Amino acid sequence: MVDITGHVAFGLLFALPAWQFWTGRTSVAFVAIAAVASLLPDIDLWLAVLFPGVIHHHGVTHTVVFVTCAALVGGAIIAALVAERFDDWTGGEQFGRRRLFLFSFLGFLAGGLAHVFADMLSAPDISTPIEPLWPFLDGSWGIDLVWYNAGWINVGFLAVMVVVHVAVAYLTTTAAQRRRLFPR
């Protein structure tokens, strides 16, 4: 398990392909959804307080099933709430509710899976094991690659991912689009 900055960094990593599929603010929206969703599986930390003994960290919220269900709900909420304003804000592609639902679903899925993957890379010795494929496969999956309290790794990775996103945004957008992305 990595800290918050590490999870957001992994969300940014998993959202990086957005710059190849969409342009300008549409990519920014996808990246933002994925970054926020990269924190979603840790909702179990709050739920464990409300339901002690029932919910534990690295439990059901750290599974592919939960992430997929949360992505479906998140995609539906975004499609219902912002469909009309989204097309105006992006200033380009016309999405409509169905396409915005799929777009948002994929953003939530990328962020949530990034979180689960990040937790698989760290701290199996000091935290409860992660079982990302439950209920289909029992057993924990993980590699003790990153120490949880390695703040320099988490912050450093986040800084690198922000720089990479800014560079890719600059390189993949036209001058006219850049004015909308980076207003003066």
mmCIF file of C-alpha atoms in Angstrom:
data_model
loop_
_atom_site.group_PDB
_atom_site.id
_atom_site.type_symbol
_atom_site.label_atom_id
_atom_site.label_comp_id
_atom_site.label_asym_id
_atom_site.label_seq_id
_atom_site.Cartn_x
_atom_site.Cartn_y
_atom_site.Cartn_z
ATOM 1 C CA MET A 1 0.000 0.000 0.000
ATOM 2 C CA VAL A 2 1.362 3.385 -0.948
ATOM 3 C CA ASP A 3 0.283 6.730 0.441
ATOM 4 C CA ILE A 4 -2.188 9.156 -1.145
ATOM 5 C CA THR A 5 0.401 10.792 -3.388
ATOM 6 C CA GLY A 6 1.523 7.394 -4.640
ATOM 7 C CA HIS A 7 -2.042 6.368 -5.439
ATOM 8 C CA VAL A 8 -2.687 9.575 -7.374
ATOM 9 C CA ALA A 9 0.609 9.053 -9.224
ATOM 10 C CA PHE A 10 -0.473 5.551 -10.252
ATOM 11 C CA GLY A 11 -3.847 6.966 -11.318
ATOM 12 C CA LEU A 12 -1.993 9.445 -13.523
ATOM 13 C CA LEU A 13 0.139 6.642 -14.934
ATOM 14 C CA PHE A 14 -2.915 4.566 -15.838
ATOM 15 C CA ALA A 15 -4.589 7.668 -17.362
ATOM 16 C CA LEU A 16 -1.629 8.552 -19.579
ATOM 17 C CA PRO A 17 -3.093 6.840 -22.695
ATOM 18 C CA ALA A 18 -5.956 9.375 -22.628
ATOM 19 C CA TRP A 19 -3.738 11.805 -24.544
ATOM 20 C CA GLN A 20 -3.647 9.346 -27.451
ATOM 21 C CA PHE A 21 -7.428 8.871 -27.608
ATOM 22 C CA TRP A 22 -8.772 12.369 -26.962
ATOM 23 C CA THR A 23 -7.617 15.938 -27.290
ATOM 24 C CA GLY A 24 -7.381 18.939 -25.026
ATOM 25 C CA ARG A 25 -9.837 19.289 -22.204
ATOM 26 C CA THR A 26 -11.400 15.905 -22.937
ATOM 27 C CA SER A 27 -8.113 14.279 -21.945
ATOM 28 C CA VAL A 28 -7.875 16.554 -18.908
ATOM 29 C CA ALA A 29 -11.337 15.382 -17.806
ATOM 30 C CA PHE A 30 -10.336 11.720 -18.161
ATOM 31 C CA VAL A 31 -7.127 12.290 -16.213
ATOM 32 C CA ALA A 32 -9.044 14.103 -13.453
ATOM 33 C CA ILE A 33 -11.589 11.294 -13.144
ATOM 34 C CA ALA A 34 -8.835 8.672 -12.966
ATOM 35 C CA ALA A 35 -6.860 10.679 -10.394
ATOM 36 C CA VAL A 36 -9.885 11.047 -8.114
ATOM 37 C CA ALA A 37 -10.899 7.413 -8.612
ATOM 38 C CA SER A 38 -7.396 6.291 -7.671
ATOM 39 C CA LEU A 39 -8.334 7.072 -4.064
ATOM 40 C CA LEU A 40 -11.696 5.286 -4.085
ATOM 41 C CA PRO A 41 -10.654 1.806 -2.842
ATOM 42 C CA ASP A 42 -9.378 3.345 0.393
ATOM 43 C CA ILE A 43 -12.965 4.179 1.298
ATOM 44 C CA ASP A 44 -12.646 1.013 3.378
ATOM 45 C CA LEU A 45 -10.609 3.015 5.905
ATOM 46 C CA TRP A 46 -13.719 5.112 6.608
ATOM 47 C CA LEU A 47 -16.109 2.182 6.341
ATOM 48 C CA ALA A 48 -14.052 0.229 8.903
ATOM 49 C CA VAL A 49 -14.800 2.976 11.431
ATOM 50 C CA LEU A 50 -18.529 2.768 10.707
ATOM 51 C CA PHE A 51 -18.588 -1.038 10.568
ATOM 52 C CA PRO A 52 -15.798 -2.315 12.838
ATOM 53 C CA GLY A 53 -15.134 -6.010 12.500
ATOM 54 C CA VAL A 54 -17.074 -6.214 9.236
ATOM 55 C CA ILE A 55 -14.963 -4.085 6.895
ATOM 56 C CA HIS A 56 -11.167 -4.151 6.918
ATOM 57 C CA HIS A 57 -8.462 -2.452 4.910
ATOM 58 C CA HIS A 58 -7.516 -4.261 1.688
ATOM 59 C CA GLY A 59 -10.800 -6.122 1.798
ATOM 60 C CA VAL A 60 -13.644 -6.052 -0.701
ATOM 61 C CA THR A 61 -12.999 -2.462 -1.829
ATOM 62 C CA HIS A 62 -9.586 -3.534 -3.105
ATOM 63 C CA THR A 63 -10.966 -6.006 -5.641
ATOM 64 C CA VAL A 64 -11.525 -5.811 -9.378
ATOM 65 C CA VAL A 65 -15.220 -6.530 -8.734
ATOM 66 C CA PHE A 66 -15.624 -3.520 -6.425
ATOM 67 C CA VAL A 67 -13.648 -1.226 -8.723
ATOM 68 C CA THR A 68 -15.784 -2.277 -11.705
ATOM 69 C CA CYS A 69 -19.044 -1.740 -9.796
ATOM 70 C CA ALA A 70 -17.846 1.634 -8.487
ATOM 71 C CA ALA A 71 -16.843 2.620 -12.034
ATOM 72 C CA LEU A 72 -20.320 1.741 -13.298
ATOM 73 C CA VAL A 73 -21.934 3.871 -10.585
ATOM 74 C CA GLY A 74 -19.459 6.735 -11.041
ATOM 75 C CA GLY A 75 -19.917 6.691 -14.815
ATOM 76 C CA ALA A 76 -23.688 6.780 -14.437
ATOM 77 C CA ILE A 77 -23.538 9.692 -11.996
ATOM 78 C CA ILE A 78 -21.254 11.769 -14.206
ATOM 79 C CA ALA A 79 -23.307 11.011 -17.320
ATOM 80 C CA ALA A 80 -26.492 12.029 -15.530
ATOM 81 C CA LEU A 81 -25.126 15.197 -13.944
ATOM 82 C CA VAL A 82 -22.819 16.785 -16.500
ATOM 83 C CA ALA A 83 -23.689 15.459 -19.972
ATOM 84 C CA GLU A 84 -24.972 18.775 -21.317
ATOM 85 C CA ARG A 85 -22.209 20.906 -19.807
ATOM 86 C CA PHE A 86 -19.409 18.497 -20.731
ATOM 87 C CA ASP A 87 -19.631 19.123 -24.473
ATOM 88 C CA ASP A 88 -19.520 22.893 -23.897
ATOM 89 C CA TRP A 89 -16.568 22.630 -21.527
ATOM 90 C CA THR A 90 -14.478 20.437 -23.830
ATOM 91 C CA GLY A 91 -15.261 22.684 -26.776
ATOM 92 C CA GLY A 92 -14.953 19.902 -29.265
ATOM 93 C CA GLU A 93 -16.115 16.330 -29.284
ATOM 94 C CA GLN A 94 -19.830 15.760 -28.842
ATOM 95 C CA PHE A 95 -20.317 13.018 -26.292
ATOM 96 C CA GLY A 96 -23.937 12.650 -25.297
ATOM 97 C CA ARG A 97 -24.961 10.625 -22.244
ATOM 98 C CA ARG A 98 -24.043 7.136 -23.495
ATOM 99 C CA ARG A 99 -20.595 8.060 -24.685
ATOM 100 C CA LEU A 100 -19.949 10.171 -21.579
ATOM 101 C CA PHE A 101 -20.988 7.200 -19.433
ATOM 102 C CA LEU A 102 -18.448 4.949 -21.182
ATOM 103 C CA PHE A 103 -15.778 7.666 -20.996
ATOM 104 C CA SER A 104 -16.390 8.202 -17.261
ATOM 105 C CA PHE A 105 -16.628 4.471 -16.574
ATOM 106 C CA LEU A 106 -13.208 3.951 -18.178
ATOM 107 C CA GLY A 107 -11.743 6.839 -16.162
ATOM 108 C CA PHE A 108 -13.063 5.425 -12.896
ATOM 109 C CA LEU A 109 -11.904 1.938 -13.878
ATOM 110 C CA ALA A 110 -8.392 3.153 -14.746
ATOM 111 C CA GLY A 111 -8.056 5.016 -11.458
ATOM 112 C CA GLY A 112 -9.484 2.241 -9.310
ATOM 113 C CA LEU A 113 -7.364 -0.453 -10.933
ATOM 114 C CA ALA A 114 -4.309 1.787 -10.551
ATOM 115 C CA HIS A 115 -4.955 1.897 -6.806
ATOM 116 C CA VAL A 116 -5.294 -1.866 -6.529
ATOM 117 C CA PHE A 117 -2.143 -2.379 -8.605
ATOM 118 C CA ALA A 118 -0.187 0.092 -6.452
ATOM 119 C CA ASP A 119 -1.233 -1.741 -3.297
ATOM 120 C CA MET A 120 -0.138 -5.024 -4.855
ATOM 121 C CA LEU A 121 3.381 -3.577 -5.150
ATOM 122 C CA SER A 122 3.808 -2.604 -1.539
ATOM 123 C CA ALA A 123 3.660 -3.516 2.098
ATOM 124 C CA PRO A 124 2.379 -7.085 2.256
ATOM 125 C CA ASP A 125 4.407 -7.507 5.442
ATOM 126 C CA ILE A 126 2.930 -4.582 7.430
ATOM 127 C CA SER A 127 -0.641 -4.534 6.163
ATOM 128 C CA THR A 128 -3.428 -6.974 5.516
ATOM 129 C CA PRO A 129 -2.930 -8.944 2.297
ATOM 130 C CA ILE A 130 -4.675 -7.767 -0.847
ATOM 131 C CA GLU A 131 -6.856 -10.211 -2.773
ATOM 132 C CA PRO A 132 -7.684 -8.312 -5.989
ATOM 133 C CA LEU A 133 -9.324 -11.237 -7.778
ATOM 134 C CA TRP A 134 -11.671 -12.215 -4.945
ATOM 135 C CA PRO A 135 -14.311 -13.793 -5.169
ATOM 136 C CA PHE A 136 -13.030 -15.586 -8.269
ATOM 137 C CA LEU A 137 -9.647 -16.553 -6.862
ATOM 138 C CA ASP A 138 -8.749 -16.793 -3.194
ATOM 139 C CA GLY A 139 -5.334 -15.810 -2.023
ATOM 140 C CA SER A 140 -3.285 -12.678 -1.804
ATOM 141 C CA TRP A 141 -1.296 -11.242 -4.664
ATOM 142 C CA GLY A 142 1.548 -8.887 -4.121
ATOM 143 C CA ILE A 143 5.189 -7.990 -4.447
ATOM 144 C CA ASP A 144 7.055 -6.210 -1.662
ATOM 145 C CA LEU A 145 8.552 -3.632 -4.020
ATOM 146 C CA VAL A 146 7.794 -0.287 -2.359
ATOM 147 C CA TRP A 147 7.887 0.412 1.362
ATOM 148 C CA TYR A 148 4.718 2.155 2.521
ATOM 149 C CA ASN A 149 6.480 4.977 4.333
ATOM 150 C CA ALA A 150 8.884 5.773 1.478
ATOM 151 C CA GLY A 151 7.572 9.306 1.035
ATOM 152 C CA TRP A 152 10.293 10.296 -1.403
ATOM 153 C CA ILE A 153 9.198 7.496 -3.749
ATOM 154 C CA ASN A 154 5.522 8.488 -3.553
ATOM 155 C CA VAL A 155 6.082 12.244 -3.918
ATOM 156 C CA GLY A 156 8.810 11.749 -6.507
ATOM 157 C CA PHE A 157 6.607 9.487 -8.603
ATOM 158 C CA LEU A 158 3.749 12.000 -8.394
ATOM 159 C CA ALA A 159 6.047 14.832 -9.487
ATOM 160 C CA VAL A 160 7.317 12.777 -12.423
ATOM 161 C CA MET A 161 3.784 11.883 -13.513
ATOM 162 C CA VAL A 162 2.633 15.527 -13.353
ATOM 163 C CA VAL A 163 5.610 16.604 -15.478
ATOM 164 C CA VAL A 164 4.967 13.766 -17.947
ATOM 165 C CA HIS A 165 1.289 14.722 -18.274
ATOM 166 C CA VAL A 166 2.097 18.392 -18.833
ATOM 167 C CA ALA A 167 4.714 17.468 -21.447
ATOM 168 C CA VAL A 168 2.411 15.025 -23.240
ATOM 169 C CA ALA A 169 -0.447 17.546 -23.122
ATOM 170 C CA TYR A 170 1.798 20.148 -24.693
ATOM 171 C CA LEU A 171 3.088 17.776 -27.371
ATOM 172 C CA THR A 172 -0.287 16.322 -28.349
ATOM 173 C CA THR A 173 -2.339 19.511 -28.588
ATOM 174 C CA THR A 174 -2.366 22.199 -31.239
ATOM 175 C CA ALA A 175 -1.454 25.789 -30.443
ATOM 176 C CA ALA A 176 -5.142 26.790 -30.433
ATOM 177 C CA GLN A 177 -6.013 23.995 -28.012
ATOM 178 C CA ARG A 178 -3.062 24.886 -25.770
ATOM 179 C CA ARG A 179 -4.562 28.315 -25.182
ATOM 180 C CA ARG A 180 -7.632 26.582 -23.758
ATOM 181 C CA LEU A 181 -5.565 24.139 -21.685
ATOM 182 C CA PHE A 182 -3.084 26.673 -20.358
ATOM 183 C CA PRO A 183 -4.851 30.080 -20.303
ATOM 184 C CA ARG A 184 -2.700 33.149 -19.742
#
